[in-house]
Every structure is written in C-alpha cells, then in structure tokens.
PDB file of C-alpha atoms and ligand atoms in Angstrom:
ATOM      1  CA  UNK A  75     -82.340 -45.151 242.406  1.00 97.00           C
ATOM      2  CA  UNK A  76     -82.078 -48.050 240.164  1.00 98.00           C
ATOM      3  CA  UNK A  77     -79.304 -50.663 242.128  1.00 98.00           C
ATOM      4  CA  UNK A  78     -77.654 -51.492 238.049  1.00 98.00           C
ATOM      5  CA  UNK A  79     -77.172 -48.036 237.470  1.00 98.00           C
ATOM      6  CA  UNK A  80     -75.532 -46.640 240.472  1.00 98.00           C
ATOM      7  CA  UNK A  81     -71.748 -47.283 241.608  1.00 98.00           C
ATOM      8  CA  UNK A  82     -70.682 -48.657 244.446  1.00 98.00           C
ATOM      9  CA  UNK A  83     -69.714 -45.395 246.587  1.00 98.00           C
ATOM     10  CA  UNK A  84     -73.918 -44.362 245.553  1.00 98.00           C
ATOM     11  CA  UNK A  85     -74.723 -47.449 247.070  1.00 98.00           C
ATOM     12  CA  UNK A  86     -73.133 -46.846 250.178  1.00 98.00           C
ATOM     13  CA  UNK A  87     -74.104 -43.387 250.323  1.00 98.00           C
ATOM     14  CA  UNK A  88     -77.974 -44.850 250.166  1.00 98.00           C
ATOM     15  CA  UNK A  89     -76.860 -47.069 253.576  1.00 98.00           C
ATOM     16  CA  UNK A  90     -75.747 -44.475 255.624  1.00 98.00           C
ATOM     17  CA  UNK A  91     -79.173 -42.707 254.861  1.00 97.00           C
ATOM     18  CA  UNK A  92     -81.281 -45.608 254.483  1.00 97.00           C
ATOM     19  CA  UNK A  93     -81.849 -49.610 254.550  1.00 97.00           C
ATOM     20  CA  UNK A  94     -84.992 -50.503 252.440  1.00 98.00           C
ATOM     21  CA  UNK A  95     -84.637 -51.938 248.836  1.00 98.00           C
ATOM     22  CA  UNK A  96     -87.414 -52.632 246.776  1.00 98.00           C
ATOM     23  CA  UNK A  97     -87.087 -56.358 244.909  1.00 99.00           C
ATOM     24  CA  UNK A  98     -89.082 -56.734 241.984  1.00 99.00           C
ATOM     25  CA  UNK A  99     -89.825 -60.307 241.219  1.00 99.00           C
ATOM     26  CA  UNK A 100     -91.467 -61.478 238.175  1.00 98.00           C
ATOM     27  CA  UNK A 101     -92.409 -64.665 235.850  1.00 98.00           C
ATOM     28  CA  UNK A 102     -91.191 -65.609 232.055  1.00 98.00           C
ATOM     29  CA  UNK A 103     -94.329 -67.868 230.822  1.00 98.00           C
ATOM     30  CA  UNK A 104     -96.823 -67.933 228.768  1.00 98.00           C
ATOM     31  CA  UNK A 105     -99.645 -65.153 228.647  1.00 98.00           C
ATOM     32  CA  UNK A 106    -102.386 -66.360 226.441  1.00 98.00           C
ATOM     33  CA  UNK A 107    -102.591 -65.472 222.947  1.00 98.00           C
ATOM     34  CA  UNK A 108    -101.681 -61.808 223.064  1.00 98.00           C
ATOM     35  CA  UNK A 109     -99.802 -61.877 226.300  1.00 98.00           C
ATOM     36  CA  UNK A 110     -95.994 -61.249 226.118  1.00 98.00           C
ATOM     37  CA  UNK A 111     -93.737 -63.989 227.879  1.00 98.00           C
ATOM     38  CA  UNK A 112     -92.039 -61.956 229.980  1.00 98.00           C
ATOM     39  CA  UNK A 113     -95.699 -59.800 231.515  1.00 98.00           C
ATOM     40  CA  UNK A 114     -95.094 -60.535 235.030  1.00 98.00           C
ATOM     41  CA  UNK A 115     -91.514 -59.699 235.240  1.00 98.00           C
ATOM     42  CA  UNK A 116     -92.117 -56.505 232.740  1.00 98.00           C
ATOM     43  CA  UNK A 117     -94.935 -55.471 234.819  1.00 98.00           C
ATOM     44  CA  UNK A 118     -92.976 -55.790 237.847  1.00 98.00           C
ATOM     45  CA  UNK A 119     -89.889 -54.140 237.210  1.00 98.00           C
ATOM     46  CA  UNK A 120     -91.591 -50.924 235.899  1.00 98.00           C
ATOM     47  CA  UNK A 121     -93.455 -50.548 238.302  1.00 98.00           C
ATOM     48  CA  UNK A 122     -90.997 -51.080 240.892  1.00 99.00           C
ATOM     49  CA  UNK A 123     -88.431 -48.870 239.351  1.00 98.00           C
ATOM     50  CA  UNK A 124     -91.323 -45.903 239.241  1.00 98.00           C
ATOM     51  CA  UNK A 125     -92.632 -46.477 242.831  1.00 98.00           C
ATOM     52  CA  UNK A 126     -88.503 -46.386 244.293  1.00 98.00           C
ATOM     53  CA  UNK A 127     -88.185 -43.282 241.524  1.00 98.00           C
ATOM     54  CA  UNK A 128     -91.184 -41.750 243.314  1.00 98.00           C
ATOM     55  CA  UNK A 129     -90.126 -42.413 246.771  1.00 98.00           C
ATOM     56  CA  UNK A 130     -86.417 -42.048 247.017  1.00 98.00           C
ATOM     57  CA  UNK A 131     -85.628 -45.718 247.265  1.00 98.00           C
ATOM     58  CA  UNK A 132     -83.067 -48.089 246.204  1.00 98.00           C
ATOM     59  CA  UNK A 133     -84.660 -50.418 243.251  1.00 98.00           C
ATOM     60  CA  UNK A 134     -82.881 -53.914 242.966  1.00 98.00           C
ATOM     61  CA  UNK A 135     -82.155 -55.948 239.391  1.00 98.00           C
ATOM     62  CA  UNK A 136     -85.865 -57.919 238.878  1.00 98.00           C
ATOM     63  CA  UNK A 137     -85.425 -61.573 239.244  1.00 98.00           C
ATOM     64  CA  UNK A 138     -86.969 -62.349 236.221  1.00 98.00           C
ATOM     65  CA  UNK A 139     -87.613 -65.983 236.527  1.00 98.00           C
ATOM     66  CA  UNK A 140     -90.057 -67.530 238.977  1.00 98.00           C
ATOM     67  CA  UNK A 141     -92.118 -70.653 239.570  1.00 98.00           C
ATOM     68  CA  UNK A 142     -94.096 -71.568 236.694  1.00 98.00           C
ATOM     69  CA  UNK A 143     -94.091 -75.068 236.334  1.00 98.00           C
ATOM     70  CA  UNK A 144     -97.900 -75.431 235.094  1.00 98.00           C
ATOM     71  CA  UNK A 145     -97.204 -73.402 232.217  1.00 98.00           C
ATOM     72  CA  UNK A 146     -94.117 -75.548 230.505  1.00 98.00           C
ATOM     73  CA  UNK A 147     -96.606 -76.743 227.935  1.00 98.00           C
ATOM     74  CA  UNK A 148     -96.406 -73.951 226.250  1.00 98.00           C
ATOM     75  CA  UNK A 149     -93.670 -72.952 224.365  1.00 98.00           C
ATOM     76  CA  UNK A 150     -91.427 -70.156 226.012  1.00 98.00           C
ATOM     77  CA  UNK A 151     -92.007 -70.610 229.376  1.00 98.00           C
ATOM     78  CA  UNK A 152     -89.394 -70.795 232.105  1.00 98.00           C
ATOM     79  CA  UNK A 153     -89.337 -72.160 235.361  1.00 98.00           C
ATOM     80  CA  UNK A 154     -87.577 -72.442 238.794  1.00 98.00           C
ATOM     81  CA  UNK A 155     -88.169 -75.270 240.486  1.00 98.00           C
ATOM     82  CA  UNK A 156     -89.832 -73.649 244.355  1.00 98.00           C
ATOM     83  CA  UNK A 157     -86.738 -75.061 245.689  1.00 98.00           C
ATOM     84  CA  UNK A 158     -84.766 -73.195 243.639  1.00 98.00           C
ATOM     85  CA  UNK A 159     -86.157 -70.302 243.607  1.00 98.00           C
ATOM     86  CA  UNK A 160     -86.191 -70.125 247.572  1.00 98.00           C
ATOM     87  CA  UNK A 161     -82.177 -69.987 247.455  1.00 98.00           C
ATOM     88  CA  UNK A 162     -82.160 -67.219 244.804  1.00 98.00           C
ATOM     89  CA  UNK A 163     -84.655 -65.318 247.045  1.00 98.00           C
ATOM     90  CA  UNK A 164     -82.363 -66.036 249.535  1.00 97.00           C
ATOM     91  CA  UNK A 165     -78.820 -65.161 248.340  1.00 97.00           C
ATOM     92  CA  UNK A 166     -80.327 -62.195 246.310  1.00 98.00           C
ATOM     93  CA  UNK A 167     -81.559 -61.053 249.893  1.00 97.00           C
ATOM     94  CA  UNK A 168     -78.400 -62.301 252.126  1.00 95.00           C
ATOM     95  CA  UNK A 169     -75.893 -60.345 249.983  1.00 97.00           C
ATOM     96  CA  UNK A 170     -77.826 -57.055 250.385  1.00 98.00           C
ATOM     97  CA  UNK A 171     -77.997 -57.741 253.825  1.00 96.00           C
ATOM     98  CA  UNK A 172     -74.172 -58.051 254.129  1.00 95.00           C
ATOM     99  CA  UNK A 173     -73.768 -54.324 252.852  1.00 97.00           C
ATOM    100  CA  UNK A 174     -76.669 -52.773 255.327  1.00 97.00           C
ATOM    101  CA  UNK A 175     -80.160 -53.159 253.729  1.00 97.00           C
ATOM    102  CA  UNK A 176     -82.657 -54.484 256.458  1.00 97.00           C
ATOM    103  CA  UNK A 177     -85.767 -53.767 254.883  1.00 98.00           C
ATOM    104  CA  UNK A 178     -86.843 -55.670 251.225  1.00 98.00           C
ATOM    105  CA  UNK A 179     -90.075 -55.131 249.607  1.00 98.00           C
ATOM    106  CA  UNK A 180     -90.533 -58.070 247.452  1.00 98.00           C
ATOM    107  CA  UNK A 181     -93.287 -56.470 244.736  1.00 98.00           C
ATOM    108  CA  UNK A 182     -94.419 -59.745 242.624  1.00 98.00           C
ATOM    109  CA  UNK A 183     -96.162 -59.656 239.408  1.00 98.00           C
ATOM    110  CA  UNK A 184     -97.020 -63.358 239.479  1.00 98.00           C
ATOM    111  CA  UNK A 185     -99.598 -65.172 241.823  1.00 97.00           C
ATOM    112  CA  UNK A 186     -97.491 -68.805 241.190  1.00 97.00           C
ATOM    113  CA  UNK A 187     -94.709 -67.239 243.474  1.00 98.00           C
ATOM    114  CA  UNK A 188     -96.787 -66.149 246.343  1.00 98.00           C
ATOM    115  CA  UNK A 189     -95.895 -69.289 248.624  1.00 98.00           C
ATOM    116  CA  UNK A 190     -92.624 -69.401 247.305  1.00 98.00           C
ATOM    117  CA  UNK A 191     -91.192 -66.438 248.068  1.00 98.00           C
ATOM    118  CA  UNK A 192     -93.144 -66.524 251.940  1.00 98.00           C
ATOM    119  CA  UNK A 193     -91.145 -70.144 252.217  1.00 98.00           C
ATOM    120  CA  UNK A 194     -88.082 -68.003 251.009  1.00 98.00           C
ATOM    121  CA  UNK A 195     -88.776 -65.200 254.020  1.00 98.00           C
ATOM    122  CA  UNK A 196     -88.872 -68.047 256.364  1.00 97.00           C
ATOM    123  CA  UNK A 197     -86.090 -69.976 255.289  1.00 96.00           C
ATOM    124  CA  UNK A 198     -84.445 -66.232 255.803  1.00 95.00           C
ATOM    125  CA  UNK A 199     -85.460 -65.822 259.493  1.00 95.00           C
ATOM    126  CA  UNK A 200     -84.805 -69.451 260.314  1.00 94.00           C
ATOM    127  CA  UNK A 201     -81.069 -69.217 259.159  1.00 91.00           C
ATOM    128  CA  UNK A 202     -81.382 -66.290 261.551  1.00 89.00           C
ATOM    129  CA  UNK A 203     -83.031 -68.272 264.503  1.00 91.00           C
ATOM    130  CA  UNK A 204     -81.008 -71.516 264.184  1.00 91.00           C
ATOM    131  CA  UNK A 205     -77.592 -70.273 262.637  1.00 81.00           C
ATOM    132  CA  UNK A 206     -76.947 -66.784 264.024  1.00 78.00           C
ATOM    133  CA  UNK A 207     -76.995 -65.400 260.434  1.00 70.00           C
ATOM    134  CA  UNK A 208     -77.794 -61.859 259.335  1.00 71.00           C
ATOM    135  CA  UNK A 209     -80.721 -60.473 262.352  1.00 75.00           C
ATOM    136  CA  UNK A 210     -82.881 -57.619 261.720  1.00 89.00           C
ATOM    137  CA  UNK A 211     -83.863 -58.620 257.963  1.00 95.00           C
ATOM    138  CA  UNK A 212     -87.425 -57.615 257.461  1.00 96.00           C
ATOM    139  CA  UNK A 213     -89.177 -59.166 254.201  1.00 98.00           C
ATOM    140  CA  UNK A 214     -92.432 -57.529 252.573  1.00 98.00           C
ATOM    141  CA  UNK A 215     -94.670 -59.364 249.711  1.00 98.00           C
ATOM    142  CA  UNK A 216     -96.534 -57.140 247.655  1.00 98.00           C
ATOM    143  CA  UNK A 217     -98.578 -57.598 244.654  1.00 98.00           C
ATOM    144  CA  UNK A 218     -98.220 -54.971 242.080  1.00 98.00           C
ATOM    145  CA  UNK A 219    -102.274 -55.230 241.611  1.00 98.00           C
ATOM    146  CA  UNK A 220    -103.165 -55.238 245.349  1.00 97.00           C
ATOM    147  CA  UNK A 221    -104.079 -51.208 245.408  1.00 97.00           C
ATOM    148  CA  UNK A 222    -108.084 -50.807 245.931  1.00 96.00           C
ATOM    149  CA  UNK A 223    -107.739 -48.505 242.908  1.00 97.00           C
ATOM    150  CA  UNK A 224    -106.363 -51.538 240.776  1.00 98.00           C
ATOM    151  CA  UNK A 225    -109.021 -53.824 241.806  1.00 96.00           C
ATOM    152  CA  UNK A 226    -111.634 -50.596 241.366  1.00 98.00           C
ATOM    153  CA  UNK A 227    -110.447 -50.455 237.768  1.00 98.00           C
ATOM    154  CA  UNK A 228    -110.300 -53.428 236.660  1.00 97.00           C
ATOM    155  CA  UNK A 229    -113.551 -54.608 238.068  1.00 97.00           C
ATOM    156  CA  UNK A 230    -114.827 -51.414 236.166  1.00 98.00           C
ATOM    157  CA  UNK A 231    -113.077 -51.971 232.688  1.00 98.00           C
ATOM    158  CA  UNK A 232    -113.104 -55.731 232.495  1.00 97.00           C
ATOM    159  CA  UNK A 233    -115.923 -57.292 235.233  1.00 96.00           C
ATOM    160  CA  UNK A 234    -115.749 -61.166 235.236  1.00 94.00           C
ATOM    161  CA  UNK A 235    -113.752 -60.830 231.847  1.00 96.00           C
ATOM    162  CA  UNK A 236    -110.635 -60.161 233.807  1.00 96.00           C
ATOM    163  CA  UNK A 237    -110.208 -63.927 234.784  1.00 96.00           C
ATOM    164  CA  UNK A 238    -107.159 -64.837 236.857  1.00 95.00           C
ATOM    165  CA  UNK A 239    -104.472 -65.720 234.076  1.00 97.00           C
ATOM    166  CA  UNK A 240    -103.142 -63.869 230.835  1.00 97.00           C
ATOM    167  CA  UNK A 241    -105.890 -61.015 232.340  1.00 97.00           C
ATOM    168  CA  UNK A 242    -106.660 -58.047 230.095  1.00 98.00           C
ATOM    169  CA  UNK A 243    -105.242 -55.495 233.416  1.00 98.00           C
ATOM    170  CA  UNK A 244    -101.854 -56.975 232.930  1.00 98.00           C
ATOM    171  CA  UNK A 245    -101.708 -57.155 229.360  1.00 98.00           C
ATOM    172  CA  UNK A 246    -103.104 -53.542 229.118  1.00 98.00           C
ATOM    173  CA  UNK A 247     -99.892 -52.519 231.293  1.00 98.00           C
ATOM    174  CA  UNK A 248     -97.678 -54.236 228.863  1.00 98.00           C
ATOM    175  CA  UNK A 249     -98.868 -52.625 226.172  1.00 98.00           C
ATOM    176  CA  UNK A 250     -98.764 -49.252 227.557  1.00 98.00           C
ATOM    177  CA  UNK A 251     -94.591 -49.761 228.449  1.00 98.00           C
ATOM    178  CA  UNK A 252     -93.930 -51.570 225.489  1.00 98.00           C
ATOM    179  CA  UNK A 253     -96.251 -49.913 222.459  1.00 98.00           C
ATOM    180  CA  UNK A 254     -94.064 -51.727 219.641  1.00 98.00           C
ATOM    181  CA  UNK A 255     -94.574 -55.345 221.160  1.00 98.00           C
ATOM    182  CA  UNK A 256     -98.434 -55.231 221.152  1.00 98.00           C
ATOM    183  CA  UNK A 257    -100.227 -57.873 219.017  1.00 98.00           C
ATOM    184  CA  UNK A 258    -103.260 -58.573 217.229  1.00 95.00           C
ATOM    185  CA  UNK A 259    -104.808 -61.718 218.036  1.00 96.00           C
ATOM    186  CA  UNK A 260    -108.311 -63.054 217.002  1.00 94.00           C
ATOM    187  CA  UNK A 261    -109.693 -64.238 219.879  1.00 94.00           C
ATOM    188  CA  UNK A 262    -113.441 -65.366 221.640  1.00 88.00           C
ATOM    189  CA  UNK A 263    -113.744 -64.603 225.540  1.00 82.00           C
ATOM    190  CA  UNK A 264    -112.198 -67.965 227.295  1.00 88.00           C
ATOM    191  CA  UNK A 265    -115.064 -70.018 229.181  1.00 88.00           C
ATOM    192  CA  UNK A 266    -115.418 -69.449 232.620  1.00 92.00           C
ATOM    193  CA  UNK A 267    -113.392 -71.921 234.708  1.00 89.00           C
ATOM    194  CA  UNK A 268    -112.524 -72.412 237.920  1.00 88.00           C
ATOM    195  CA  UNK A 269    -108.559 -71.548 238.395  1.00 88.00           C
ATOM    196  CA  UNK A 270    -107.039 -75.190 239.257  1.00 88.00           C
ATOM    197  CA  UNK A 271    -103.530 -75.837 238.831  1.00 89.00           C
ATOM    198  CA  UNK A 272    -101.982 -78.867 238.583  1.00 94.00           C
ATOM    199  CA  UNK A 273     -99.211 -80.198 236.656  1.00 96.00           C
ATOM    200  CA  UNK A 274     -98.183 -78.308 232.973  1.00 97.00           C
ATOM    201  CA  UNK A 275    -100.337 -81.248 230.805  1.00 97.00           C
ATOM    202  CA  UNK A 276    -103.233 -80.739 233.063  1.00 96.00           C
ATOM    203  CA  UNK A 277    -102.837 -77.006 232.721  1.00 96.00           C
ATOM    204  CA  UNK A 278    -102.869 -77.432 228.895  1.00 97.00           C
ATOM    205  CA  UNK A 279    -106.047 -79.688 229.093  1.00 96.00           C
ATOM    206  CA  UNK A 280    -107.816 -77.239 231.198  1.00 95.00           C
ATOM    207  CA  UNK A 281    -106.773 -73.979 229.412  1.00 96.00           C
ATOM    208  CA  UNK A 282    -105.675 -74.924 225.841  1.00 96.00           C
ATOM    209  CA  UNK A 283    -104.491 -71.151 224.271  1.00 96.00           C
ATOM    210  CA  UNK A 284    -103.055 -70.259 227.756  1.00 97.00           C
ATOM    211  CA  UNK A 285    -105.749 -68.200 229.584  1.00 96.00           C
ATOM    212  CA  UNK A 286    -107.689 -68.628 232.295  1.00 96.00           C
ATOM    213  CA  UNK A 287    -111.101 -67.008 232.351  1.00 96.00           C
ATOM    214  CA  UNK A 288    -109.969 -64.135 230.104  1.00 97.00           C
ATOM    215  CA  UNK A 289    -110.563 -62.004 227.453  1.00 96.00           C
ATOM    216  CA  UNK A 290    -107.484 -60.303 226.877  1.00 97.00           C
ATOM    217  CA  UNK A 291    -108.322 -58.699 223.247  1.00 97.00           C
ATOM    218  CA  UNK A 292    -109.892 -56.057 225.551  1.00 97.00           C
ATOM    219  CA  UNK A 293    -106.513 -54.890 226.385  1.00 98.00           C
ATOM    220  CA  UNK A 294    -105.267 -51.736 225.196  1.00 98.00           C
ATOM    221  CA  UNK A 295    -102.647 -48.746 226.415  1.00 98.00           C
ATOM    222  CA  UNK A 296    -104.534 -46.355 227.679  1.00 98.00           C
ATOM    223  CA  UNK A 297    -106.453 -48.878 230.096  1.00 98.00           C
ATOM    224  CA  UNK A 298    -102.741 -49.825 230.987  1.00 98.00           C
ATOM    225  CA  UNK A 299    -101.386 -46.230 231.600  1.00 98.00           C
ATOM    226  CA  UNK A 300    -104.378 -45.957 234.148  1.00 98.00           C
ATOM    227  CA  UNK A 301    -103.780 -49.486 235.799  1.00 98.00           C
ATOM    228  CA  UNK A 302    -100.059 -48.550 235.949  1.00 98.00           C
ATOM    229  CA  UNK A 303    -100.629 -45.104 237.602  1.00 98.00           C
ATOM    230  CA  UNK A 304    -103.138 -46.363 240.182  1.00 98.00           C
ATOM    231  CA  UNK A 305    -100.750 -49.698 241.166  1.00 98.00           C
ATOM    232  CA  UNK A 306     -97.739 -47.000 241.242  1.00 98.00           C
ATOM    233  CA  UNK A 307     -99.654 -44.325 243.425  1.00 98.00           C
ATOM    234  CA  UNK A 308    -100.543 -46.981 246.284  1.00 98.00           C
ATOM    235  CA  UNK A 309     -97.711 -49.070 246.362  1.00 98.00           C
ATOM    236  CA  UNK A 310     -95.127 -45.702 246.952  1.00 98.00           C
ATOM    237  CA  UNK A 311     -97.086 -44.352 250.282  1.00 98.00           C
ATOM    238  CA  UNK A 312     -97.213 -48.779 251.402  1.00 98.00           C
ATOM    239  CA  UNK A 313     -93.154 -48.753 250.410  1.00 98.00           C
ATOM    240  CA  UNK A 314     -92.570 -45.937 252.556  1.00 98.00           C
ATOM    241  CA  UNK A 315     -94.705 -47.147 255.497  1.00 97.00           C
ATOM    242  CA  UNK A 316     -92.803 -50.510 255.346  1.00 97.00           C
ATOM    243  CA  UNK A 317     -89.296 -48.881 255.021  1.00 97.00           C
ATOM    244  CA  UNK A 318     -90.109 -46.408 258.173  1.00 93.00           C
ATOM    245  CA  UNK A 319     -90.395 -49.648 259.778  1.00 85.00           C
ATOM    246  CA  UNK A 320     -93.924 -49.092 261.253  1.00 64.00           C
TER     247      UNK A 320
HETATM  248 NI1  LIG B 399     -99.226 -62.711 234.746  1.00 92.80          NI
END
C-alpha cells in the first residue's frame, strides 16, 4: 500500500491491523557519465514500493533528497546539509508516529546517508529519553543492495568493475525501471581508487566525470531486472521480520 495513494480512513484501517511503514530514502546527485541524477532515490522508491506491495505493508512518500555534499561540483546535484536532513528524518518519522506507526524501515539507496540517518534514529530515541516524546518508535536502516544475492550478482556480472560510486548494479536497475531514460555514453573503465571523500572540489579532483572505480557502460536492463528481483526478494522476508518485531 503506497501511503500517496491511499485515503485517510485506508490509513487508519492499516493501524488497527498493523504499525510498520517502510521509508524509502534516496539521493539527487550526480551518477557518472551515464548515471541518472535521481539513481539513489529511483532505486529506492521502487524497490520499496515492490517489497511493501509484496508484503502487505504501508510504503511512505521517498525522501528524495539526502546528504550529498561531495558531489555539488557537478552540475545537478542536491544536498541537505546532515543537520538538516536529521530533522526531516525526524518530523517525517514523528508525524507517523502521532497516527500509530511504531515500526519504520528506513531502505536507503545512498551510502552518504548511512550516518545521517543513524544520528537521525538517535536524535529520535533521545527526544524520547530526555523529553517524554513519542516511546516505542523502532527505526531500521537497510540498504537496498545488502541481500547476499545482490552482492552474489554483482560480484559475478561486474567483479572489481563495480567500484563504489555511479556502479554499473545501480545504473543497471535504473535502466531496467526507466527504459526511455537510458543513455549512451563513451566511456574507458575509471582507474582504481581508493573511495575518499572530502569536500565537493576534492571530490572533483579525485574523480573528474563523477565515478568512483566504475565502469558503468556495462550497465544494461536485463542485469538490472535481476539485481532488482534479488534486492526485492530479501529485503520483503527482512521487512517482515523487523515489523513482527523480533
Ligand atoms: Ni548511487
């Protein structure tokens, strides 16, 4: 059940029944040469709203922007400050709770959020602790690519040219949901680099078309349709595991 497109009387149908939500969280930045801005939020809605489709659950609106301050050297890119994006984690989760839901599964598709968003869970439990707010709120990070399958796969189809940013297993998944958006993009396998991430000129210095370690021209739909379906099938039975509360 997709959160936008039910009514209000659905929603509170969904409490009496149940209290888990599923919170896709993304990135709009720069992917490389052929990446789409908007991969990580894309790839994280879609396969949110198929994994609460699968497994009966309530799928909140993605929050689209995240922290992605090394990549505002490149034209596109958006970013929350950490800060910021702590009190949109925050209120996004705090006015859920006031209607019932207890249990939000944060599925990411963007490693520059991962400390953010476990700041955010804290600052959630410590309003709790110190200010008698809304009690009972458990908070779940997930990457969409953390399934063995997904590592399995892309270890198989890419090796060492999967790299850690603008990677051909995310750009294969946008081109399998979005078909019409894929481009064609001469490009040579990026040199092998360590991933360091500084500030958005040193980013640039280090990584000048985007890409870290990458060869994304290996991309393609059908490796994405197989990524997709292998992130989908583990993250439904860890969703449901999480929302019995075990
Ligand atoms: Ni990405």
């Amino acid at each position: 059940m997709r959160l936008q497109l039910s009514t209000w009387a659905e929603a509170e149908a969904y409490l009496e029944e149940k209290n888990g939500i599923i919170m896709p969280i993304g990135s709009t930045e720069q992917h490389g040469p052929n990446g789409l801005i908007g991969t990580d939020a894309l790839t994280a809605d879609a396969i949110a709203i198929e994994v609460a489709d699968r497994a009966n659950a309530m799928v909140a609106p993605v929050i689209p922007v995240g922290m992605a301050q090394h990549h505002m050297a490149f034209s596109g890119s958006i970013t929350l400050r950490p800060t910021t994006l702590v009190q949109v984690i925050r209120d996004n989760v705090q006015s859920l709770a006031k209607h019932g839901f207890r249990r939000f599964y944060f599925l990411n598709g963007h490693g520059g959020n991962i400390s953010t968003i476990n700041t955010a869970f804290q600052e959630i439990h410590a309003e709790s602790s110190l200010e008698g707010g809304e009690g009972g709120i458990d908070c779940a990070l997930r990457n969409w690519w953390i399934g063995p399958e997904v590592k399995k796969l892309s270890g198989e189809l890419y090796g060492d040219k999967e790299g850690y940013h603008a990677t051909p297993s995310e750009v294969s998944v946008t081109q399998y949901l979005f078909p019409e958006a894929i481009k064609d993009v001469a490009m040579e396998p990026a040199p092998k680099m360590p991933p360091r991430i500084g500030d958005a000129t040193d980013y640039r210095n280090r990584y000048p078309d985007g890409r870290m370690s990458s060869d994304p021209s290996l991309a393609s739909p059908q490796a994405g349709a197989r990524i997709f379906e292998a992130a989908v099938d583990f993250l439904v039975g860890d969703y449901q595991e999480f929302a019995s509360g075990e």
